[in-house]
Amino acid sequence: MIHDPNAYITAGKPLEEASKVMIMVHGRGGSARDILSLSQYIDADDFAFVAPEATGNTWYPYSFLRPTDENEPYLSSALAVLSGLRARLQSDHNVNPSQLYWFGFSQGACLLSEYVARNAMRYGGVFALSGGLVGPDGTARDYTGDFDGTPIFLGCSDRDNHVPKERVLETERILSGMNAAVTARLYPNFPHTINEDELKIVNLLIAGGQVS
């Protein structure tokens, strides 16, 4: 594999004691430590946080909007990391999908969006910030599976240099059609970063609240 499935770090409660786990996926040029630092803004004392790290700090080499085969075999390796991590959490720590939360930014948000779409089931929550489903315009979105009401939040600038708002809205439509409870929010003229409102919504959804 291109990416090491054992390259991850943790924070929060020890995995053997946590009742919920959040997998946090970093963006291009970022690191597991970078994304894991955001766990301090998650209001959840019962969570363990797990952050895998990409080889070379990049999950795949080109834009997520490029033809998928151009990003292979990196993309498949990255998806395998997430799949293996989920399986390990379930087998070693009895973490069921409904206890599992996904959080990603930028390239990490794209990666986890694609992963959960290909592996739809009832998760605790999915939070994809500045990202969307992988592939060029016109990609066949023939995903199968049912999210069974999983709360999903998509947050992004309406003028992001890397993520067109159209892709965020397409992702909202596709995942909603798979029975996810999707909230999408586009922030006017906001830079390619995570903002306070997005973190508030993440915490609200974790607590079981509704976004107004």
PDB file of N, CA, C and O in Angstrom, residues 123-156:
ATOM      1  N   TYR A 123     -24.049   5.915  10.483  1.00  0.00           N
ATOM      2  CA  TYR A 123     -22.926   6.390  11.285  1.00  0.00           C
ATOM      3  C   TYR A 123     -23.441   7.362  12.343  1.00  0.00           C
ATOM      4  O   TYR A 123     -24.574   7.857  12.256  1.00  0.00           O
ATOM      5  N   GLY A 124     -22.571   7.674  13.301  1.00  0.00           N
ATOM      6  CA  GLY A 124     -22.951   8.683  14.285  1.00  0.00           C
ATOM      7  C   GLY A 124     -23.098  10.053  13.647  1.00  0.00           C
ATOM      8  O   GLY A 124     -24.007  10.819  13.975  1.00  0.00           O
ATOM      9  N   GLY A 125     -22.204  10.361  12.724  1.00  0.00           N
ATOM     10  CA  GLY A 125     -22.253  11.645  12.021  1.00  0.00           C
ATOM     11  C   GLY A 125     -21.098  11.742  11.040  1.00  0.00           C
ATOM     12  O   GLY A 125     -20.074  11.065  11.188  1.00  0.00           O
ATOM     13  N   VAL A 126     -21.275  12.584  10.032  1.00  0.00           N
ATOM     14  CA  VAL A 126     -20.248  12.817   9.015  1.00  0.00           C
ATOM     15  C   VAL A 126     -20.125  14.329   8.824  1.00  0.00           C
ATOM     16  O   VAL A 126     -21.131  15.006   8.558  1.00  0.00           O
ATOM     17  N   PHE A 127     -18.908  14.846   8.941  1.00  0.00           N
ATOM     18  CA  PHE A 127     -18.672  16.285   8.862  1.00  0.00           C
ATOM     19  C   PHE A 127     -17.563  16.546   7.849  1.00  0.00           C
ATOM     20  O   PHE A 127     -16.384  16.306   8.124  1.00  0.00           O
ATOM     21  N   ALA A 128     -17.941  16.990   6.661  1.00  0.00           N
ATOM     22  CA  ALA A 128     -17.006  17.216   5.558  1.00  0.00           C
ATOM     23  C   ALA A 128     -16.924  18.712   5.288  1.00  0.00           C
ATOM     24  O   ALA A 128     -17.869  19.310   4.754  1.00  0.00           O
ATOM     25  N   LEU A 129     -15.799  19.311   5.656  1.00  0.00           N
ATOM     26  CA  LEU A 129     -15.628  20.754   5.558  1.00  0.00           C
ATOM     27  C   LEU A 129     -14.708  21.082   4.393  1.00  0.00           C
ATOM     28  O   LEU A 129     -13.569  20.615   4.337  1.00  0.00           O
ATOM     29  N   SER A 130     -15.220  21.866   3.463  1.00  0.00           N
ATOM     30  CA  SER A 130     -14.486  22.260   2.250  1.00  0.00           C
ATOM     31  C   SER A 130     -14.104  21.036   1.421  1.00  0.00           C
ATOM     32  O   SER A 130     -12.952  20.802   1.094  1.00  0.00           O
ATOM     33  N   GLY A 131     -15.119  20.243   1.068  1.00  0.00           N
ATOM     34  CA  GLY A 131     -14.887  19.060   0.258  1.00  0.00           C
ATOM     35  C   GLY A 131     -16.168  18.557  -0.368  1.00  0.00           C
ATOM     36  O   GLY A 131     -17.240  19.131  -0.191  1.00  0.00           O
ATOM     37  N   GLY A 132     -16.046  17.472  -1.121  1.00  0.00           N
ATOM     38  CA  GLY A 132     -17.199  16.868  -1.770  1.00  0.00           C
ATOM     39  C   GLY A 132     -16.797  15.559  -2.413  1.00  0.00           C
ATOM     40  O   GLY A 132     -15.644  15.120  -2.319  1.00  0.00           O
ATOM     41  N   LEU A 133     -17.740  14.918  -3.063  1.00  0.00           N
ATOM     42  CA  LEU A 133     -17.495  13.636  -3.713  1.00  0.00           C
ATOM     43  C   LEU A 133     -16.415  13.762  -4.777  1.00  0.00           C
ATOM     44  O   LEU A 133     -16.291  14.788  -5.443  1.00  0.00           O
ATOM     45  N   VAL A 134     -15.662  12.683  -4.947  1.00  0.00           N
ATOM     46  CA  VAL A 134     -14.492  12.672  -5.821  1.00  0.00           C
ATOM     47  C   VAL A 134     -14.888  12.349  -7.265  1.00  0.00           C
ATOM     48  O   VAL A 134     -15.763  11.526  -7.510  1.00  0.00           O
ATOM     49  N   GLY A 135     -14.196  13.016  -8.204  1.00  0.00           N
ATOM     50  CA  GLY A 135     -14.390  12.719  -9.615  1.00  0.00           C
ATOM     51  C   GLY A 135     -14.811  13.946 -10.405  1.00  0.00           C
ATOM     52  O   GLY A 135     -15.285  14.939  -9.833  1.00  0.00           O
ATOM     53  N   PRO A 136     -14.646  13.919 -11.715  1.00  0.00           N
ATOM     54  CA  PRO A 136     -15.010  15.070 -12.549  1.00  0.00           C
ATOM     55  C   PRO A 136     -16.515  15.227 -12.670  1.00  0.00           C
ATOM     56  O   PRO A 136     -17.281  14.326 -12.304  1.00  0.00           O
ATOM     57  N   ASP A 137     -16.934  16.372 -13.198  1.00  0.00           N
ATOM     58  CA  ASP A 137     -18.356  16.574 -13.477  1.00  0.00           C
ATOM     59  C   ASP A 137     -18.854  15.459 -14.388  1.00  0.00           C
ATOM     60  O   ASP A 137     -18.158  15.043 -15.325  1.00  0.00           O
ATOM     61  N   GLY A 138     -20.051  14.989 -14.108  1.00  0.00           N
ATOM     62  CA  GLY A 138     -20.624  13.927 -14.917  1.00  0.00           C
ATOM     63  C   GLY A 138     -20.290  12.527 -14.445  1.00  0.00           C
ATOM     64  O   GLY A 138     -20.727  11.545 -15.063  1.00  0.00           O
ATOM     65  N   THR A 139     -19.525  12.406 -13.334  1.00  0.00           N
ATOM     66  CA  THR A 139     -19.215  11.087 -12.788  1.00  0.00           C
ATOM     67  C   THR A 139     -20.494  10.360 -12.392  1.00  0.00           C
ATOM     68  O   THR A 139     -21.380  10.939 -11.767  1.00  0.00           O
ATOM     69  N   ALA A 140     -20.599   9.104 -12.802  1.00  0.00           N
ATOM     70  CA  ALA A 140     -21.773   8.310 -12.429  1.00  0.00           C
ATOM     71  C   ALA A 140     -21.757   8.053 -10.926  1.00  0.00           C
ATOM     72  O   ALA A 140     -20.791   7.498 -10.402  1.00  0.00           O
ATOM     73  N   ARG A 141     -22.781   8.482 -10.261  1.00  0.00           N
ATOM     74  CA  ARG A 141     -22.860   8.315  -8.805  1.00  0.00           C
ATOM     75  C   ARG A 141     -23.764   7.131  -8.487  1.00  0.00           C
ATOM     76  O   ARG A 141     -24.860   7.271  -7.951  1.00  0.00           O
ATOM     77  N   ASP A 142     -23.280   5.949  -8.845  1.00  0.00           N
ATOM     78  CA  ASP A 142     -24.097   4.746  -8.681  1.00  0.00           C
ATOM     79  C   ASP A 142     -23.799   4.049  -7.360  1.00  0.00           C
ATOM     80  O   ASP A 142     -23.572   2.845  -7.295  1.00  0.00           O
ATOM     81  N   TYR A 143     -23.782   4.846  -6.287  1.00  0.00           N
ATOM     82  CA  TYR A 143     -23.550   4.283  -4.964  1.00  0.00           C
ATOM     83  C   TYR A 143     -24.775   3.479  -4.514  1.00  0.00           C
ATOM     84  O   TYR A 143     -25.907   3.797  -4.876  1.00  0.00           O
ATOM     85  N   THR A 144     -24.530   2.453  -3.741  1.00  0.00           N
ATOM     86  CA  THR A 144     -25.621   1.711  -3.129  1.00  0.00           C
ATOM     87  C   THR A 144     -25.485   1.841  -1.614  1.00  0.00           C
ATOM     88  O   THR A 144     -24.454   2.236  -1.096  1.00  0.00           O
ATOM     89  N   GLY A 145     -26.533   1.509  -0.917  1.00  0.00           N
ATOM     90  CA  GLY A 145     -26.486   1.608   0.533  1.00  0.00           C
ATOM     91  C   GLY A 145     -27.428   2.678   1.042  1.00  0.00           C
ATOM     92  O   GLY A 145     -27.961   3.492   0.282  1.00  0.00           O
ATOM     93  N   ASP A 146     -27.614   2.686   2.344  1.00  0.00           N
ATOM     94  CA  ASP A 146     -28.597   3.543   3.001  1.00  0.00           C
ATOM     95  C   ASP A 146     -27.962   4.113   4.267  1.00  0.00           C
ATOM     96  O   ASP A 146     -27.473   3.361   5.111  1.00  0.00           O
ATOM     97  N   PHE A 147     -27.977   5.440   4.392  1.00  0.00           N
ATOM     98  CA  PHE A 147     -27.406   6.078   5.579  1.00  0.00           C
ATOM     99  C   PHE A 147     -28.345   6.017   6.790  1.00  0.00           C
ATOM    100  O   PHE A 147     -27.924   6.376   7.897  1.00  0.00           O
ATOM    101  N   ASP A 148     -29.588   5.634   6.563  1.00  0.00           N
ATOM    102  CA  ASP A 148     -30.525   5.434   7.667  1.00  0.00           C
ATOM    103  C   ASP A 148     -30.601   6.646   8.587  1.00  0.00           C
ATOM    104  O   ASP A 148     -30.604   6.527   9.814  1.00  0.00           O
ATOM    105  N   GLY A 149     -30.635   7.835   7.990  1.00  0.00           N
ATOM    106  CA  GLY A 149     -30.815   9.058   8.776  1.00  0.00           C
ATOM    107  C   GLY A 149     -29.557   9.634   9.378  1.00  0.00           C
ATOM    108  O   GLY A 149     -29.631  10.553  10.212  1.00  0.00           O
ATOM    109  N   THR A 150     -28.372   9.155   8.993  1.00  0.00           N
ATOM    110  CA  THR A 150     -27.121   9.704   9.515  1.00  0.00           C
ATOM    111  C   THR A 150     -27.057  11.214   9.321  1.00  0.00           C
ATOM    112  O   THR A 150     -27.252  11.703   8.207  1.00  0.00           O
ATOM    113  N   PRO A 151     -26.773  11.988  10.371  1.00  0.00           N
ATOM    114  CA  PRO A 151     -26.594  13.433  10.188  1.00  0.00           C
ATOM    115  C   PRO A 151     -25.267  13.722   9.489  1.00  0.00           C
ATOM    116  O   PRO A 151     -24.212  13.244   9.915  1.00  0.00           O
ATOM    117  N   ILE A 152     -25.349  14.469   8.408  1.00  0.00           N
ATOM    118  CA  ILE A 152     -24.168  14.835   7.630  1.00  0.00           C
ATOM    119  C   ILE A 152     -24.139  16.347   7.462  1.00  0.00           C
ATOM    120  O   ILE A 152     -25.165  16.950   7.117  1.00  0.00           O
ATOM    121  N   PHE A 153     -22.986  16.944   7.698  1.00  0.00           N
ATOM    122  CA  PHE A 153     -22.825  18.383   7.523  1.00  0.00           C
ATOM    123  C   PHE A 153     -21.744  18.655   6.486  1.00  0.00           C
ATOM    124  O   PHE A 153     -20.626  18.144   6.574  1.00  0.00           O
ATOM    125  N   LEU A 154     -22.092  19.483   5.508  1.00  0.00           N
ATOM    126  CA  LEU A 154     -21.163  19.939   4.477  1.00  0.00           C
ATOM    127  C   LEU A 154     -21.041  21.453   4.599  1.00  0.00           C
ATOM    128  O   LEU A 154     -22.026  22.175   4.432  1.00  0.00           O
ATOM    129  N   GLY A 155     -19.848  21.928   4.935  1.00  0.00           N
ATOM    130  CA  GLY A 155     -19.615  23.364   5.043  1.00  0.00           C
ATOM    131  C   GLY A 155     -18.508  23.786   4.100  1.00  0.00           C
ATOM    132  O   GLY A 155     -17.507  23.077   3.948  1.00  0.00           O
ATOM    133  N   CYS A 156     -18.691  24.942   3.443  1.00  0.00           N
ATOM    134  CA  CYS A 156     -17.691  25.389   2.470  1.00  0.00           C
ATOM    135  C   CYS A 156     -17.943  26.858   2.120  1.00  0.00           C
ATOM    136  O   CYS A 156     -19.059  27.361   2.261  1.00  0.00           O
TER     137      CYS A 156
END
